């Protein structure tokens, strides 16, 4: 058994990690047509969260720029930093981690169409700034 497998076996089970993520497989394509230029996180219900600020906090807490009302999302779950050269997402010491395209990350550069999972919430990053 590898060292990584032993570490994973030693971690306590949490009900939040055992619940499959919610969300569709359309990667937010249906909601994109009506949005103005900009950067967005789209949820499975078609709600678009604009990433207009240089720094956007995401989580369950009321003070977040993007508020996700799901018990598997930490009060302060992730931070999105937008710069002219790109967008990075950083895990904000969340309980259930930040997943980008199926990989748990501490931080990652986001590209148009990337799937971000926070707890059970599935979001799709869309960059609609180009012509």
PDB file of C-alpha atoms in Angstrom, residues 36-39 83-87 125-131:
ATOM      1  CA  UNK A  36     -22.896  40.427 -20.485  1.00  0.00           C
ATOM      2  CA  UNK A  37     -19.125  40.284 -20.928  1.00  0.00           C
ATOM      3  CA  UNK A  38     -17.269  39.279 -17.793  1.00  0.00           C
ATOM      4  CA  UNK A  39     -16.129  36.387 -15.646  1.00  0.00           C
ATOM      5  CA  UNK A  83      -6.163  39.722 -12.668  1.00  0.00           C
ATOM      6  CA  UNK A  84      -5.898  40.849 -16.293  1.00  0.00           C
ATOM      7  CA  UNK A  85      -3.708  37.810 -16.993  1.00  0.00           C
ATOM      8  CA  UNK A  86      -6.044  35.224 -15.441  1.00  0.00           C
ATOM      9  CA  UNK A  87      -8.133  34.011 -12.535  1.00  0.00           C
ATOM     10  CA  UNK A 125     -16.189  28.993 -14.495  1.00  0.00           C
ATOM     11  CA  UNK A 126     -16.993  30.993 -17.621  1.00  0.00           C
ATOM     12  CA  UNK A 127     -14.825  33.759 -19.076  1.00  0.00           C
ATOM     13  CA  UNK A 128     -17.007  35.785 -21.422  1.00  0.00           C
ATOM     14  CA  UNK A 129     -14.659  38.714 -21.973  1.00  0.00           C
ATOM     15  CA  UNK A 130     -13.461  37.703 -25.464  1.00  0.00           C
ATOM     16  CA  UNK A 131     -15.363  38.486 -28.668  1.00  0.00           C
TER      17      UNK A 131
END
